[in-house]
Structures are given as structure tokens and as C-alpha cells.
Amino acid sequence: MTYRIDNLQYANWSEKIFRQMREGGVDAVHVTISYHENFRETVLNFEQWNRWFEQFPDLIFHGQWGSDVRKARETGRTAIFFGFQNPSPIEDDIDLVEILHKLGARFMQLTYNNQSLLATGCYEADDSGITRMGKQVIKEMNRVGLVIDMSHSADRSTIEAAEISERPITITHANLHSWQPALRNKRDDVVRAVTENGGMMGFSMYPHHLKDKSNCTVESFCEMIARAAETFGAEHFGLGSDLCQDQPDSIVEWMRVGRWSKEIDYGEGSAAAPGFPPQPDWFKDNRDFGNIENGLRKIGFSESETAGIMGNNWLRFYDENFGPQQI
Amino acid sequence: MTYRIDNLQYANWSEKIFRQMREGGVDAVHVTISYHENFRETVLNFEQWNRWFEQFPDLIFHGQWGSDVRKARETGRTAIFFGFQNPSPIEDDIDLVEILHKLGARFMQLTYNNQSLLATGCYEADDSGITRMGKQVIKEMNRVGLVIDMSHSADRSTIEAAEISERPITITHANLHSWQPALRNKRDDVVRAVTENGGMMGFSMYPHHLKDKSNCTVESFCEMIARAAETFGAEHFGLGSDLCQDQPDSIVEWMRVGRWSKEIDYGEGSAAAPGFPPQPDWFKDNRDFGNIENGLRKIGFSESETAGIMGNNWLRFYDENFGPQQI
């Protein structure tokens, strides 16, 4: 059985997109529900999703466990898993880790580009690693089953998180730095630190993370995956498209600046091209996962390796890491 | 005219203490109203002070400007200035700097022991300096007249803050590390960075920061002040007693742990002595400032230098730094 899981999207959600998930046979999507939101604002985002679950019960439902991915396949729907790209939802309060896990959060980045209370983001000039609070919060995330995501973190912080965490950690959406030397893509020693302890990395189809950006070919993308699989083992990889479908450019500005600066910061963009870049033609929306599956087969992945990368590896990870720590 | 200003207290406030301020001839006190409180909780603390101002109008009033210290002297009352020992009241929102200044906040530490969103605290293993958000917030604090306080920050962060800030910064409560090598006391290069740009440092009478702790003599304390004045200039120093009068030991535990850890952390204390240490006998409460004034004279300070350290230096600083930046 090949499950299809996209382990990172942040679309401007609509019935249209939920129907495209079904057309694309997507069994589960990990959606970001917080970039800069504090606890109360994050609860508003849970509320919004509860409305959608109530409105579109034939298309989507709230996924909490690996078994919900199987249930999604059996009932012809898409299971929606929640995650945060910043620890802002826990504010300065370690006890909010358990509260948010109970509400359904399953992934939390320790940083989003900037320094957080827990670790250093990839846009800071200097990386001091996991902080005093960070060490405590990692322990608590391990305990309850909230998965650590270091996609937007700096290298030292990521390697330290992998060392300190007693459970596998993730990079939900990024590519190999050796393929496309973007600030957000990951150097080999970082990928190794994450994957060698059972961790997972999801490959991103966000143009700034692709070689030749919007003009990247699916062949080149699958070549990178083949290189990653050869070096670190195919079982540690999946997809995390970072699809931001139908979002206005004001959203990428907010992602970059939040409430922390009165000046604009262009992040991966520039003053000349401040908005979202266009998606490559082989991955416009949730209906296009077949292009990647075909590309993986063509480059020489076996059926079981292809199934792993398309979703089975994430499913195994979900099964093992969303529940309380076994001691 | 000698004004008496204590530039840091965190007492368990009561009518008794307000009357002791009057008995001690204290014209102004900078009181901490936030250690770990977020914005909403900080507003509750402003509200509590408004109640006290309403209840004890003959003893205290809300100080906002240097002129309020003179008004306090003229009307026989104590002006209460507000400050934060952590940037938690601005949460992740740079625009709260102006809001809180308008509410009356005049000092804000960029960190309290731990890493913050702005800088590194003195208890972290590694100090990466002022963060991306920190640089933006320093600019905004400069603009509105919210004074930077680095008392609980790590060395590199403090030196960088002094460099980045276009207005003088402060260490409101600490002593010389060369006199008492406490983690919280300041090395000479840090004191130099802060004072050489017009900044101020307040000397602390908190026993963990004193040589021989609770057994410190006023002579030894004044010797340290003399050494500091000789090295960096007497005009850059004042008092910031860190008096935590009548607080139960549960408060020092909360100061240390806040909401960031489920494990206890003893900070400057220990498992054997987790609570507040006893004050030295020459500084028990607000009635004892005369002991320090006499000590300063005895060690050889001139009348004007003594007046400066007792309060006039802080008053000059208040006059110059609480209003909007002149451009």
C-alpha cells in the first residue's frame, strides 16, 4: 500500500484545495497553523479548522495518530495534522506543550528564522545552540509526543537538538544545500545528525529551495532525492512541499516580518521580487504528486522506496512519535 | 541639593514600606513591575500600582520624568518609576515598546538570566549577542525613550547593546566582578562599554552580589564604589539596591524558574539555601540610605560626588533619557 503524505503545507485553505487533495489521492497533510501566533491566536486557528472539519466532513478530518492516515485512505478523505513553524504558541510557558499536544499539535519548530527562546534561527548571524529553556522544552516535547522540527533553524542548534532529544527529530521541509545552496537548505552534517537517530526530512517544492528555482525540473529534484537516499538511506525521507497555494504576497511579507520589526525584511526574496515565486510546472497543487512518484521510479527507486518517500516513511514516523514517550 | 534615588527595588509593597521610603528621604524609586509577566499580566501590575497611588496619595505617586523627582522632593513624597527585568511584556511585538512607554515604563532589561528574543542572559552557556529582533527593538526603545538595562545579560550582549544603542544604556543593579566574582557582577570591560557612552550603573545591596554576602561591611561596599569611580568616573554611578523587602522565598523561586522549566533551578542560591539571603545590617530597608551616604563621605568622596551617587547622577540620566530621541 502506498500512502501519500505531504508533511508541510500552508495554503489559503478553501473547498477547492480540499477537493484537489482528494483528486491527488493525498491521504494526509501536515498543515502549519502558526507562524507568529501566540497561544490565544493559535487557539483561534484550531477553531477555524474545527469549522472546516464541520463544513467538509466528506473531504477532511482532524488527524491525530498514524492510524488516522489509514482511516483517511479507508474513508476516502484527507487527514489534517497540525504543526507550528515557531514556538510562539507556547510563549514562555513550558506547560503549554502538553496543552497544545492535547489540542492536536504534532510538530513544532524550535525557531522560525530568528532567535527564539529555545534555539537559533537560520537568519541570525550567530548560533548559540539550544538555550536553557530549549533543553527543558525538548524534554517536555519528547515526553508528550510533540515532534521537534528544525526546518528554519541554524546548523548548530539543529545538531544539538538531535543530540539532546531522546526521540527522533525532523526537518519537515528543506532540500540539500549541496544541490541548491539556499540559506534554508541543509548541509550534509545537519542532515546526518537528524537522520542517523531515526529522524526524517521532507523535501520542499518551494521554488527558493529548488535548483533553478521556478524553472527546476522534476528530474533534477528526483536526482537530489536519489543522492540523499544514497548518502543517508531512503527510509529517512519524505515530502514536505511547503505549498503556499493561493496565498497573497502580503502573507509572505507577514511570514518574514511578523511583529518583530518595523522595517521590511525580504528573507529569501528581494526588493525587486518580494512576493511568492511561481511554482514549477510539475508541482502546482495537490493533484501533481503523481509527477514526483513517476520521477522517483524513473530515476531508479524501487516500488517500496518510492512508496516510502511518497508517504509510507512519514506514516511509520507518525506511528512511532505522536504518542507519549515509552520509558 | 542631594536627591536620593534607588534605581531598583522589588519589595512586597505595603503602606509600611511606603512610609519607610518617606522616613529614609527617598525621592524616587525605580520599581520592577515585571519579571516574567507578559503584556496583559504587566497591565495588571500597572493597575495594582494605580490602586496604591489612589490609596496613598500623600506618600507616593507615578513618576514619569526627571521633573517628577523634583516634584516629589517639593511635595514630600516618593516618585515611583516603572521598569521590567525581562522583555516579556513586549512579547514578540515591537509596537508594544511605545505602548508600554506611554503607560509609564522607563527601563527594560533585554534579558533576565536566560536567552530572550533580544539578547543572551548571564546564565546561558553561550552568548550570541544582540539578535535580529534585538537590533530592531533597541532602535525603537531609543526612539521612544525606554531605557535599556543589561543587569542580567551576558557580557557580549551587553557590550553589543552599548555599541548598537544610540542613547546611553544602563546596568541598574550589579557590582564590580573584581570585588565579588558573582555571575551577575560586571567585569571591567562591560562596565567600561556601558559607562563610556554616558551610561549609568547602579550598585546593588543584594547579598549575593556583595563581598562576604550578608556579612559585607559598608566600608567594603564604599571601597568598591571608590574603585569604580576612580576607574570609570564617579558621575556614571548610583544605587540600585535590588531590595526585595518582605518577599517570601517562593518569590525568589518564581524569579528563577518563571514558567520556562518544570525543574527547580537555584540560580545564585543552592539546594541548601534556596531562599532570599538576609540583608547586611547597614541596609535593611529604605531608612538606611544614610549609612551609605556617610560611608561615601568617609571614604573620601566630595559632597558633590556623594550627592551624585546618592541620586543626582540618576536624576541627570532621567532628565536626558526618558523622553523621545532628539534627531
XYZ file of C-alpha atoms in Angstrom:
654
model
C 0.000 0.000 0.000
C 1.389 3.434 -0.913
C 0.177 6.254 1.291
C 0.556 9.827 0.086
C 1.543 12.283 2.788
C 2.612 15.875 2.318
C 4.322 16.849 5.524
C 4.099 20.630 5.129
C 1.599 22.958 3.514
C 0.407 26.456 4.291
C -2.271 27.177 1.687
C -5.039 29.741 1.702
C -7.451 26.924 2.523
C -10.710 26.523 0.610
C -13.106 23.841 -0.557
C -11.279 23.956 -3.900
C -7.993 22.937 -2.267
C -9.626 20.236 -0.132
C -11.133 18.766 -3.346
C -7.728 18.922 -5.047
C -6.281 16.912 -2.136
C -8.862 14.229 -2.874
C -8.167 14.363 -6.640
C -4.471 13.960 -5.893
C -5.075 10.997 -3.591
C -3.417 12.762 -0.672
C -4.118 10.775 2.496
C -2.630 13.219 4.956
C -1.280 16.759 5.086
C 0.642 18.336 7.939
C -0.589 21.928 7.865
C 1.069 24.869 9.568
C -1.378 26.629 11.855
C 1.070 29.035 13.463
C 3.952 31.161 12.206
C 3.960 34.035 14.681
C 0.720 33.430 16.583
C 0.789 33.328 20.361
C -1.248 30.784 22.336
C -4.598 32.539 22.128
C -4.207 33.300 18.432
C -3.219 29.680 17.790
C -6.409 28.532 19.510
C -8.321 30.737 17.046
C -6.625 28.796 14.247
C -7.655 25.455 15.799
C -11.187 26.896 15.925
C -11.073 27.817 12.234
C -10.061 24.262 11.351
C -12.865 22.861 13.514
C -15.258 24.927 11.377
C -13.784 23.457 8.186
C -13.975 19.909 9.577
C -17.637 20.551 10.383
C -18.273 22.067 6.937
C -16.426 19.485 4.796
C -16.706 16.167 6.667
C -16.589 14.168 3.430
C -13.238 15.681 2.408
C -11.150 16.253 5.540
C -10.902 15.443 9.240
C -8.522 16.141 12.114
C -5.647 13.635 12.095
C -4.014 12.878 15.417
C -2.297 9.488 15.036
C -0.763 7.322 12.328
C -3.948 5.276 12.377
C -5.824 8.334 11.111
C -3.840 8.152 7.852
C -5.153 4.600 7.336
C -8.641 5.740 8.302
C -8.348 8.550 5.722
C -7.495 6.039 2.983
C -10.351 3.746 4.024
C -12.927 6.537 4.072
C -11.659 8.456 1.021
C -10.722 11.610 2.904
C -7.591 13.584 3.842
C -6.371 13.628 7.452
C -5.168 17.094 8.511
C -2.327 17.152 11.064
C -1.392 20.391 12.844
C 2.011 21.947 13.386
C 3.760 25.218 14.238
C 6.692 26.824 12.434
C 7.688 28.728 15.555
C 7.421 28.033 19.286
C 5.360 31.230 19.658
C 2.234 29.211 20.627
C 3.908 28.076 23.866
C 5.003 31.667 24.570
C 7.268 31.415 27.653
C 5.261 28.605 29.238
C 6.582 25.031 29.134
C 3.252 23.637 30.316
C 1.607 24.784 27.082
C 3.482 21.959 25.305
C 1.129 19.371 26.772
C -1.947 21.582 26.336
C -1.199 22.084 22.628
C -0.439 18.402 22.068
C -3.815 17.590 23.589
C -5.429 20.068 21.166
C -3.792 18.129 18.334
C -0.451 19.789 17.581
C 2.085 17.229 16.347
C 5.078 19.232 15.063
C 6.725 22.372 16.424
C 9.751 24.182 15.047
C 12.099 25.389 17.760
C 12.728 28.548 15.711
C 11.415 30.356 12.666
C 14.416 32.153 11.062
C 15.136 34.328 14.132
C 16.396 33.551 17.609
C 13.628 32.116 19.775
C 13.521 31.395 23.494
C 14.606 27.831 22.603
C 17.196 27.948 19.825
C 18.735 29.984 17.000
C 17.106 30.517 13.603
C 18.929 30.248 10.291
C 18.841 34.015 9.619
C 20.762 35.021 12.758
C 24.451 35.937 12.368
C 25.494 33.710 15.258
C 24.133 30.407 16.553
C 24.499 29.722 20.282
C 22.656 26.395 20.155
C 19.863 25.147 22.381
C 19.085 27.517 25.262
C 18.356 26.698 28.899
C 14.623 26.816 28.217
C 15.175 24.902 24.965
C 16.651 21.942 26.818
C 13.664 21.814 29.151
C 11.150 22.153 26.311
C 12.807 19.386 24.243
C 12.414 17.070 27.232
C 8.758 18.006 27.567
C 8.091 17.637 23.803
C 9.697 14.178 23.979
C 7.518 13.261 26.932
C 4.170 14.123 25.376
C 4.923 13.333 21.701
C 5.193 16.781 20.118
C 7.759 16.330 17.335
C 10.741 18.686 17.022
C 11.085 20.320 13.601
C 14.289 22.232 12.776
C 13.474 23.324 9.205
C 14.121 27.025 9.865
C 16.846 26.586 12.496
C 20.559 27.264 12.279
C 23.044 24.386 11.940
C 24.489 24.173 15.439
C 21.051 24.423 17.025
C 19.787 21.618 14.766
C 22.695 19.307 15.544
C 22.366 19.999 19.273
C 18.604 19.375 19.158
C 19.248 15.973 17.529
C 21.761 15.160 20.270
C 19.655 16.369 23.193
C 16.340 14.907 22.034
C 15.716 11.351 23.197
C 13.322 10.809 20.307
C 13.868 11.290 16.550
C 13.558 14.848 15.251
C 12.665 16.240 11.833
C 13.332 18.740 9.133
C 9.842 18.811 7.652
C 10.580 20.979 4.615
C 14.004 21.687 3.082
C 16.397 20.331 0.476
C 20.086 19.510 0.272
C 22.362 22.553 0.455
C 24.797 20.789 -1.895
C 22.072 20.793 -4.580
C 20.780 24.338 -4.070
C 22.853 26.466 -1.663
C 19.907 28.356 -0.158
C 20.172 29.547 3.434
C 17.228 27.279 4.305
C 18.640 24.137 2.695
C 20.606 21.717 4.846
C 24.279 20.838 4.823
C 25.225 17.159 4.944
C 26.333 17.168 8.577
C 22.960 18.584 9.599
C 21.038 16.006 7.533
C 23.223 13.275 9.019
C 22.633 14.428 12.608
C 18.863 14.407 12.057
C 18.567 11.169 10.112
C 21.083 8.977 11.942
C 18.871 8.843 15.035
C 15.752 7.742 13.159
C 14.764 11.275 12.202
C 13.014 12.319 8.998
C 13.451 15.020 6.399
C 10.766 16.170 3.950
C 11.781 17.600 0.576
C 10.426 21.017 -0.292
C 8.958 22.144 -3.604
C 9.151 25.830 -2.603
C 10.981 27.495 -5.532
C 13.588 29.318 -3.410
C 14.718 25.873 -2.191
C 14.904 24.363 -5.709
C 17.841 24.365 -8.109
C 16.932 26.890 -10.868
C 14.028 27.922 -8.611
C 10.725 28.060 -10.529
C 12.434 26.505 -13.559
C 13.624 23.450 -11.663
C 12.841 20.170 -13.453
C 11.274 17.165 -11.767
C 14.287 15.140 -12.991
C 16.695 17.412 -11.118
C 14.505 17.273 -7.991
C 14.423 13.457 -8.097
C 18.189 13.308 -8.709
C 18.678 15.238 -5.489
C 16.402 12.790 -3.672
C 18.402 9.883 -5.111
C 21.642 11.442 -3.858
C 20.128 11.992 -0.393
C 18.825 8.418 -0.265
C 22.190 7.017 -1.316
C 24.046 9.043 1.317
C 21.668 8.815 4.278
C 19.199 5.987 3.496
C 15.917 6.309 1.589
C 13.833 5.387 4.651
C 14.599 8.787 6.256
C 12.973 10.900 3.559
C 9.554 12.035 2.509
C 7.873 15.133 1.130
C 7.125 18.469 2.797
C 6.139 20.595 -0.181
C 5.836 23.955 1.613
C 2.969 24.625 -0.798
C 1.502 28.078 -0.126
C -1.260 27.831 -2.695
C -3.489 30.870 -3.319
C -1.768 32.986 -0.667
C -1.493 36.723 -1.436
C 2.014 38.243 -1.329
C 1.075 40.076 1.877
C 1.309 36.666 3.595
C 4.948 36.058 2.709
C 5.716 39.567 3.978
C 3.983 38.720 7.273
C 5.866 35.407 7.467
C 9.140 37.297 7.203
C 8.420 40.219 9.493
C 5.695 39.092 11.883
C 5.623 41.637 14.691
C 9.353 41.697 15.386
C 10.444 44.510 13.060
C 9.044 47.799 11.824
C 11.334 47.554 8.801
C 10.658 45.222 5.902
C 12.905 42.181 5.589
C 12.874 40.333 2.262
C 14.149 36.999 3.526
C 14.684 34.697 0.549
C 13.112 37.275 -1.760
C 14.366 40.740 -2.695
C 13.048 44.271 -3.102
C 12.664 43.503 -6.806
C 10.842 40.208 -6.176
C 9.273 40.425 -2.737
C 6.348 38.031 -3.299
C 5.779 34.306 -3.593
C 7.703 32.842 -6.548
C 5.695 30.799 -9.092
C 5.607 27.017 -8.526
C 7.431 24.767 -11.035
C 5.029 23.393 -13.643
C 5.317 19.816 -12.325
C 4.047 20.807 -8.881
C 1.305 23.415 -8.924
C -1.053 21.868 -6.396
C -2.181 18.692 -4.624
C -3.129 16.998 -7.905
C 0.522 16.815 -9.009
C 2.054 14.262 -6.631
C 1.919 11.666 -9.436
C 4.633 13.624 -11.298
C 7.005 13.137 -8.378
C 6.067 9.468 -7.941
C 6.799 8.860 -11.629
C 10.041 10.807 -11.368
C 11.200 8.665 -8.443
C 10.501 5.446 -10.353
C 12.270 6.770 -13.445
C 15.421 7.652 -11.509
C 15.583 4.074 -10.278
C 13.882 3.888 -6.893
C 12.241 0.529 -6.165
C 8.486 0.335 -5.625
C 8.913 0.127 -1.874
C 11.418 3.002 -1.754
C 9.094 5.123 -3.889
C 6.174 4.301 -1.597
C 8.335 5.215 1.384
C 9.218 8.633 0.029
C 5.660 9.351 -1.146
C 4.260 8.777 2.341
C 5.000 5.431 3.976
C 8.114 6.749 5.727
C 6.179 9.614 7.278
C 3.436 7.168 8.282
C 5.973 4.952 10.086
C 7.294 8.089 11.802
C 3.769 9.187 12.796
C 3.075 5.729 14.260
C 6.161 5.894 16.440
C 6.343 9.538 17.516
C 2.940 11.135 18.144
C 2.179 9.335 21.404
C 3.723 9.632 24.882
C 7.326 8.563 25.379
C 7.740 4.922 26.401
C 10.108 4.718 29.355
C 20.551 69.722 46.555
C 21.055 65.982 47.112
C 18.322 63.806 45.703
C 18.003 60.240 46.902
C 17.133 57.749 44.192
C 17.128 53.985 44.468
C 17.142 52.696 40.930
C 15.939 49.158 41.629
C 13.622 47.636 44.190
C 11.210 44.726 44.138
C 9.606 44.723 47.566
C 6.396 43.127 48.741
C 4.824 46.586 48.683
C 2.808 47.867 51.622
C 1.950 51.085 53.425
C 4.752 50.230 55.860
C 7.341 50.272 53.075
C 5.961 53.481 51.521
C 6.252 55.141 54.968
C 9.814 53.862 55.304
C 10.639 55.477 51.944
C 9.475 58.773 53.404
C 11.426 58.240 56.641
C 14.532 57.497 54.562
C 14.065 60.640 52.476
C 13.900 58.630 49.256
C 12.723 60.917 46.452
C 12.366 58.272 43.784
C 12.426 54.512 43.394
C 12.564 52.572 40.147
C 10.416 49.545 40.906
C 10.340 46.337 38.907
C 6.807 45.548 37.797
C 7.624 42.594 35.551
C 9.968 39.621 35.792
C 8.180 37.029 33.656
C 4.822 38.704 33.072
C 3.518 39.002 29.529
C 1.800 42.168 28.284
C -1.602 41.507 29.821
C -0.135 40.459 33.152
C 2.075 43.556 33.158
C -1.005 45.730 32.664
C -2.445 44.077 35.795
C 0.670 45.246 37.636
C 0.209 48.826 36.375
C -3.365 48.553 37.637
C -2.192 47.432 41.078
C 0.102 50.458 41.298
C -2.722 52.749 40.228
C -4.667 51.412 43.226
C -1.762 52.179 45.554
C -1.338 55.675 44.100
C -5.055 56.226 44.723
C -4.810 54.795 48.240
C -1.618 56.566 49.387
C -1.521 59.926 47.554
C 0.386 61.581 50.402
C 3.233 59.052 50.213
C 3.739 58.049 46.582
C 2.839 58.959 43.008
C 3.649 57.722 39.498
C 6.946 59.203 38.297
C 7.398 59.631 34.572
C 10.065 62.281 34.074
C 13.083 63.705 35.863
C 10.907 66.646 36.887
C 8.801 64.245 38.947
C 11.789 63.627 41.225
C 11.911 67.385 41.962
C 8.149 67.408 42.419
C 8.497 64.510 44.874
C 11.015 66.483 46.936
C 8.831 69.603 46.878
C 5.709 67.739 47.953
C 7.344 65.371 50.433
C 6.518 62.187 48.552
C 8.308 59.406 46.664
C 8.031 59.185 42.875
C 7.642 55.584 41.677
C 9.168 54.794 38.267
C 8.357 51.523 36.487
C 10.657 49.037 34.822
C 10.871 45.444 33.611
C 13.626 42.916 34.307
C 12.760 40.978 31.151
C 11.375 41.935 27.743
C 8.444 39.552 28.358
C 5.962 42.496 28.496
C 6.578 43.247 24.803
C 6.180 39.529 23.964
C 7.115 39.251 20.258
C 5.638 42.633 19.350
C 7.931 45.609 18.732
C 4.999 48.032 18.780
C 4.396 47.253 22.454
C 7.565 49.265 23.241
C 5.746 52.529 22.583
C 2.532 51.335 24.251
C 4.394 50.427 27.449
C 6.396 53.661 27.456
C 3.109 55.539 27.231
C 1.841 53.544 30.228
C 4.904 54.733 32.123
C 7.609 52.085 31.690
C 11.073 53.667 31.752
C 13.566 50.750 31.970
C 13.550 47.363 30.294
C 16.147 44.621 30.590
C 16.845 42.918 27.281
C 17.179 39.604 29.145
C 16.595 38.102 32.563
C 19.249 35.371 33.075
C 18.099 33.274 30.089
C 18.160 33.822 26.348
C 15.372 36.162 25.264
C 14.133 37.108 21.813
C 16.509 40.093 22.031
C 19.769 39.025 23.652
C 21.526 36.452 25.832
C 21.178 36.237 29.609
C 24.076 35.746 32.000
C 23.090 32.163 32.890
C 23.305 30.783 29.342
C 26.401 28.758 28.389
C 26.957 30.710 25.189
C 26.295 34.351 24.290
C 25.453 35.116 20.655
C 24.924 38.832 21.242
C 22.032 41.015 20.129
C 19.554 39.175 17.885
C 17.847 40.408 14.718
C 14.785 41.380 16.732
C 17.032 42.851 19.440
C 18.566 45.306 16.983
C 15.131 46.486 15.918
C 13.871 46.776 19.495
C 16.924 48.763 20.627
C 16.203 51.269 17.856
C 12.580 51.520 18.958
C 13.489 51.865 22.659
C 15.907 54.656 21.691
C 13.183 56.379 19.696
C 10.548 56.482 22.425
C 12.791 56.787 25.499
C 12.564 53.333 27.083
C 15.971 52.820 28.688
C 17.973 49.643 28.032
C 19.030 47.789 31.187
C 21.565 44.932 30.892
C 21.828 43.954 34.571
C 21.024 40.277 33.966
C 22.574 39.990 30.494
C 25.706 38.196 29.374
C 28.889 40.139 28.600
C 28.953 40.095 24.809
C 25.267 41.013 24.607
C 25.847 43.938 26.984
C 28.824 45.284 25.063
C 26.960 44.954 21.761
C 23.893 46.699 23.209
C 26.093 49.631 24.270
C 27.548 49.787 20.751
C 24.248 49.460 18.897
C 22.221 51.804 21.087
C 22.319 55.436 20.013
C 21.455 56.507 23.559
C 23.161 55.675 26.842
C 22.296 52.316 28.387
C 22.333 51.080 31.976
C 23.145 48.333 34.405
C 20.603 49.263 37.050
C 21.699 46.799 39.744
C 25.048 44.979 39.940
C 28.529 45.382 41.400
C 32.093 45.005 40.186
C 33.081 41.430 39.368
C 36.628 42.223 40.533
C 35.222 42.902 44.032
C 32.805 39.955 44.252
C 33.090 37.441 41.390
C 29.375 36.645 41.206
C 27.921 35.620 37.858
C 25.725 38.725 37.976
C 28.503 41.197 38.764
C 30.189 43.011 35.897
C 33.695 42.719 34.503
C 35.605 45.908 33.817
C 35.237 45.773 30.016
C 31.472 45.538 30.425
C 31.343 48.463 32.874
C 33.554 50.459 30.522
C 31.350 49.766 27.477
C 28.252 50.901 29.375
C 29.701 53.977 31.092
C 31.906 55.377 28.318
C 28.868 56.369 26.257
C 27.140 58.246 29.061
C 25.560 55.157 30.552
C 24.891 54.527 34.234
C 25.395 51.678 36.658
C 23.591 51.262 39.980
C 25.277 49.406 42.836
C 23.353 46.523 44.343
C 22.942 45.719 48.032
C 21.617 42.222 47.266
C 23.781 39.914 49.417
C 24.732 37.502 46.606
C 26.335 40.479 44.839
C 28.246 41.651 47.937
C 31.700 40.615 49.078
C 31.159 38.330 52.121
C 27.477 38.378 51.167
C 25.230 39.174 54.172
C 28.334 39.942 56.254
C 29.605 42.596 53.874
C 30.582 45.838 55.609
C 29.521 49.271 54.419
C 33.226 50.188 54.326
C 33.975 47.395 51.863
C 30.934 48.384 49.763
C 32.066 52.018 49.641
C 35.635 50.969 48.810
C 34.285 49.188 45.755
C 32.374 52.324 44.762
C 35.539 54.355 45.164
C 37.446 51.965 42.921
C 34.681 52.104 40.299
C 34.593 55.905 40.437
C 38.357 56.110 40.077
C 38.398 53.786 37.075
C 35.291 54.909 35.183
C 34.270 58.304 36.626
C 32.006 58.920 39.646
C 29.339 60.594 37.518
C 28.378 57.229 35.962
C 27.295 55.573 39.197
C 24.325 55.491 41.505
C 22.405 52.994 43.595
C 20.105 50.157 42.547
C 19.687 48.263 45.793
C 17.714 45.262 44.453
C 15.895 45.381 47.798
C 13.299 42.593 47.922
C 11.909 43.539 51.309
C 9.240 41.289 52.896
C 9.111 38.905 49.944
C 8.503 35.252 50.793
C 11.064 32.716 49.494
C 8.505 31.450 46.983
C 9.121 34.699 45.088
C 12.824 34.099 44.537
C 11.953 30.603 43.296
C 9.481 32.124 40.821
C 12.073 34.705 39.738
C 14.467 31.882 38.898
C 12.096 29.470 37.210
C 9.166 31.507 35.923
C 7.290 29.270 33.512
C 10.282 28.109 31.487
C 11.230 24.977 33.420
C 9.437 22.204 35.275
C 12.629 21.551 37.234
C 13.828 23.815 40.012
C 16.860 25.989 39.319
C 18.610 27.563 42.295
C 20.304 30.413 40.448
C 22.568 32.258 42.879
C 21.234 30.172 45.759
C 21.612 26.432 46.382
C 19.511 23.449 47.456
C 20.789 24.075 50.997
C 19.985 27.813 50.885
C 17.264 28.297 48.274
C 15.666 31.452 49.717
C 16.423 35.148 49.980
C 19.644 35.767 51.901
C 19.445 38.195 54.876
C 20.317 41.845 54.130
C 23.531 43.276 55.642
C 22.826 45.169 58.868
C 23.680 48.552 57.318
C 20.996 48.201 54.644
C 17.798 46.561 55.844
C 15.264 48.916 54.291
C 14.610 52.383 52.851
C 15.509 54.095 56.130
C 19.174 53.077 55.791
C 20.437 55.168 52.884
C 22.135 57.493 55.364
C 24.599 54.703 56.208
C 25.756 54.599 52.608
C 25.891 58.390 52.311
C 28.086 58.549 55.431
C 30.236 55.718 54.112
C 30.826 57.549 50.845
C 31.896 60.709 52.663
C 34.169 58.714 54.958
C 35.954 57.044 52.049
C 36.753 60.451 50.625
C 34.078 61.349 48.119
C 33.397 65.082 47.826
C 29.954 66.453 48.679
C 29.004 66.722 45.019
C 30.289 63.243 44.181
C 28.387 61.834 47.153
C 25.235 63.640 46.047
C 25.768 62.280 42.550
C 25.978 58.685 43.702
C 23.074 59.031 46.137
C 20.741 60.228 43.394
C 21.808 63.258 41.397
C 23.510 61.156 38.712
C 20.356 59.116 38.173
C 18.326 62.339 38.079
C 20.560 63.753 35.334
C 20.123 60.474 33.455
C 16.324 60.580 33.897
C 16.244 64.150 32.581
C 18.093 63.144 29.429
C 16.737 59.715 28.603
C 13.040 59.281 29.372
C 11.710 61.414 26.505
C 11.700 60.884 22.752
C 15.015 60.801 20.888
C 16.146 64.180 19.562
C 17.180 63.792 15.941
